XYZ file of C-alpha atoms in Angstrom:
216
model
C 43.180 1.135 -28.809
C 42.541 4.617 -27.803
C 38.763 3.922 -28.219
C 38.742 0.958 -26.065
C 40.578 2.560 -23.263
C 38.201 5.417 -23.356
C 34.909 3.484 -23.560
C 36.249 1.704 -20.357
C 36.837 4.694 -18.945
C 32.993 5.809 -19.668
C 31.674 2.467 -18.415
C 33.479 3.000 -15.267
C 32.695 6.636 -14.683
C 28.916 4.955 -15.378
C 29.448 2.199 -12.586
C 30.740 4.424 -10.188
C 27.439 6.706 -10.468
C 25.441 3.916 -10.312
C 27.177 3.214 -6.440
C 26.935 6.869 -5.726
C 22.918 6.504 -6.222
C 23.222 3.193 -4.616
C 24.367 4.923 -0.884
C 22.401 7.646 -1.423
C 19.349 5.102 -1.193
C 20.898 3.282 1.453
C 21.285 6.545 3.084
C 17.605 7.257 2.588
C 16.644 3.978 3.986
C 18.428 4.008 7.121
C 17.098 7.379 8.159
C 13.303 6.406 7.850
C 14.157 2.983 9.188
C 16.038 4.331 12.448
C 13.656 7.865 12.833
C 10.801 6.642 11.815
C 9.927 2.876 11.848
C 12.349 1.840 14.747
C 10.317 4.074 17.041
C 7.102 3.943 15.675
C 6.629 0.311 16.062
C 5.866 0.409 12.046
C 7.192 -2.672 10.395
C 7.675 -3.753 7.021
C 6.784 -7.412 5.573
C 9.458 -9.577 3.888
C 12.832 -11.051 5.607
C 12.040 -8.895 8.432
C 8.931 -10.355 8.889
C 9.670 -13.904 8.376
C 12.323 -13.771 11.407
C 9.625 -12.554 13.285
C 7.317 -15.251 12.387
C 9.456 -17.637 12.638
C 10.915 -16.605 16.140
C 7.542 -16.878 17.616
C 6.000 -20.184 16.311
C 9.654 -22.290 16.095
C 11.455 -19.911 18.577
C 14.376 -19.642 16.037
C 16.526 -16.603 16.211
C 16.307 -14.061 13.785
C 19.861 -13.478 13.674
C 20.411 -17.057 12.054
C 17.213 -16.862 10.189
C 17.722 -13.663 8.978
C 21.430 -14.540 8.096
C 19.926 -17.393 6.269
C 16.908 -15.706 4.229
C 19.021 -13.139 2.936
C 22.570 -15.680 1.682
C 19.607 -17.282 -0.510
C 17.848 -14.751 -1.840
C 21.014 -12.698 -2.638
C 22.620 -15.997 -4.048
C 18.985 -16.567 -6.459
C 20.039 -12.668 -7.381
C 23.321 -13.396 -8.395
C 21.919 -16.233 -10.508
C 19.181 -14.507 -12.239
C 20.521 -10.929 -12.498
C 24.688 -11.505 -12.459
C 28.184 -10.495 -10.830
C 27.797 -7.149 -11.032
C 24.330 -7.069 -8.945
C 25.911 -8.526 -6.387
C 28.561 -5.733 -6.122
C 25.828 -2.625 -6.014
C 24.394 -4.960 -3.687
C 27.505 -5.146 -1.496
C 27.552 -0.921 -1.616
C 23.770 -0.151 -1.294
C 23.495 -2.978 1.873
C 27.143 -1.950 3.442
C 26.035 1.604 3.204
C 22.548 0.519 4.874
C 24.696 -0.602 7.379
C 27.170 2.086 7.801
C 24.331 4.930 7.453
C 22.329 3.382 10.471
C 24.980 2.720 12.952
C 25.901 6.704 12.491
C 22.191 7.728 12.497
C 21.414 5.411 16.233
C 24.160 7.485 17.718
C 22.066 10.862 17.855
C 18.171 11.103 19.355
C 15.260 10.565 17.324
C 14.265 13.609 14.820
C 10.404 12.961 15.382
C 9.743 10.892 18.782
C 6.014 12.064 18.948
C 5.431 9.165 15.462
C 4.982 6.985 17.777
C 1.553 8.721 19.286
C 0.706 9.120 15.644
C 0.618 5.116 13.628
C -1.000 6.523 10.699
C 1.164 9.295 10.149
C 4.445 7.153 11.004
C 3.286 4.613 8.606
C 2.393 6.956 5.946
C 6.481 9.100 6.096
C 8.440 5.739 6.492
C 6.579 4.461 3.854
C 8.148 7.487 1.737
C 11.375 7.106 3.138
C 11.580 2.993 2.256
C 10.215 3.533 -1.047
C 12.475 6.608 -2.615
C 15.950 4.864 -0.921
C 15.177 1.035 -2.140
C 14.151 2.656 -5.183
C 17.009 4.269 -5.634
C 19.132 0.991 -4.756
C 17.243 -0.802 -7.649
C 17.552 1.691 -9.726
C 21.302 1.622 -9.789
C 20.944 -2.142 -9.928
C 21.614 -3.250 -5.872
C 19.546 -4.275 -3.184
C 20.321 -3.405 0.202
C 18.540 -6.085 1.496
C 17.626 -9.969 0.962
C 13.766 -9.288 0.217
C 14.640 -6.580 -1.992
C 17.156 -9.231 -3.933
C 14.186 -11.891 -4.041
C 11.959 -8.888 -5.229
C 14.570 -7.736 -8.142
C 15.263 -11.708 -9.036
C 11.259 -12.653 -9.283
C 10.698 -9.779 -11.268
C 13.514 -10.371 -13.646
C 12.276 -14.170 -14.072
C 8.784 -13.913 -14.829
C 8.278 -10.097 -16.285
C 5.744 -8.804 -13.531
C 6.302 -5.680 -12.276
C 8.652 -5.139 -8.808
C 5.483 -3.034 -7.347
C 3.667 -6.287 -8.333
C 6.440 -8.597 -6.710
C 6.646 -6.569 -3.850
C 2.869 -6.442 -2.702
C 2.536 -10.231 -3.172
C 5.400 -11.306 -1.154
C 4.514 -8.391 1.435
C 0.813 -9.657 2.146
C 1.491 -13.278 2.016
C 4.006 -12.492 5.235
C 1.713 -10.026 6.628
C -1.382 -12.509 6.357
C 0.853 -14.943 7.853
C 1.939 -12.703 10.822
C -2.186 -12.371 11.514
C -1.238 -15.700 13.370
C 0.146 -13.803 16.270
C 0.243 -9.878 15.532
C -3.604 -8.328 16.004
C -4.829 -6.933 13.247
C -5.266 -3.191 14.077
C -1.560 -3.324 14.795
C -0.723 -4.702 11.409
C -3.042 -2.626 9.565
C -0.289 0.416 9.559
C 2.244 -2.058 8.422
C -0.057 -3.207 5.805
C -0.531 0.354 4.694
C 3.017 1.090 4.828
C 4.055 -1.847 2.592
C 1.920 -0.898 0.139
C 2.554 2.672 -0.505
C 6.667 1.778 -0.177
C 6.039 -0.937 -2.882
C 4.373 1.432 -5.272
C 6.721 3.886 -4.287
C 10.117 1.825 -5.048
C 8.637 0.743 -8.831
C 7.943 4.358 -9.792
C 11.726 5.553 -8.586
C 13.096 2.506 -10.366
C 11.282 3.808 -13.351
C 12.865 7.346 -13.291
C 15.639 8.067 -15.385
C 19.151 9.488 -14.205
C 21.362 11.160 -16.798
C 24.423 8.857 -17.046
C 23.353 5.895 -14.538
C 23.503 2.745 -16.424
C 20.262 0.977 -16.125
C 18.991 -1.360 -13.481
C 19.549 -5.272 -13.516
C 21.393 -5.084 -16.778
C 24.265 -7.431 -15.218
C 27.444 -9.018 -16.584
């Protein structure tokens, strides 16, 4: 009895590390998304882009579209990679939430990345990959793309860098309809570098964080 009780008390201590890391990339996240990309006019592909695209051709909002995108990709998660995904999930995209509504209230750190594309593309590419990384890592994904990402790569054994850049391009080539291409090159470049940037964090190991996408 005493053996039970105290590997529960282990696997708990390990869940509740694995929700510390989880903010701490959500944290991460929200800062490059509100200093860098927010300002910059640097965008990533994904849900985000789709609303986009789809505002302009069908003129749907991307507050239902978005809402939309991101119930069905974190209900495919749930399928694929089980209950417990969907409660990192809950932590890393609450704290997402939390972390940028305390971040908008002061100015920007860096307003002058918006004279500088390149450079802005290059830093919030940094900043997306090491704090979704970090939310995969501890097995959440603070947001619907990132849930699709984590649910294709679970299905069909390709790597999440892999899963990442496909899904990326396809909505970037898809936004060439109606974004010019010099525009989108930065985002191109920043999806790419935060794509190879999130699988190499997932791959790193924490002492005591129980490992990614092994659900209940």
């Amino acid at each position: 009895m005493r053996r039970l009780y105290l590997k529960g008390f282990v696997n708990l201590q390990i869940k509740c590390r694995n929700c510390v890391v989880a903010l701490i990339g959500s944290g991460i996240l929200a800062f490059g998304l509100y200093h860098v990309h927010s300002f910059a006019g640097v965008t990533e592909g994904g849900v985000l882009g789709m609303t986009l695209l789809l505002h302009h051709w069908l003129h749907l909002s991307p507050a239902v579209s978005g809402l939309v995108m991101n119930l069905t990709c974190y209900l495919l998660g749930w399928r694929l990679l089980g209950r417990t995904f969907i409660l990192y999930s809950l932590v890393a995209g609450g704290g997402f939430s939390l972390f940028y509504a305390v971040f908008e209230r002061f100015p920007p750190l860096w307003p002058g990345l918006a004279e500088m594309p390149l450079a802005a593309a290059v830093v919030g590419a940094l900043f997306v990959g090491v704090g979704v990384g970090l939310s995969v890592r501890a097995g959440g994904a603070p947001g619907g793309d990132d849930a699709l990402a984590m649910s294709i790569s679970h299905l069909t054994g390709w790597s999440i860098q892999r899963v990442y850049l496909i899904s990326d391009l396809v909505v970037l080539a898809l936004s060439l309809s109606y974004i010019p291409f010099a525009r989108l090159s930065y985002s191109l470049l920043t999806v790419v570098l935060s794509g190879q940037l999130i699988g190499l964090v997932q791959r790193v190991r924490l002492p005591g964080l129980a490992p990614e996408a092994q659900q209940e």
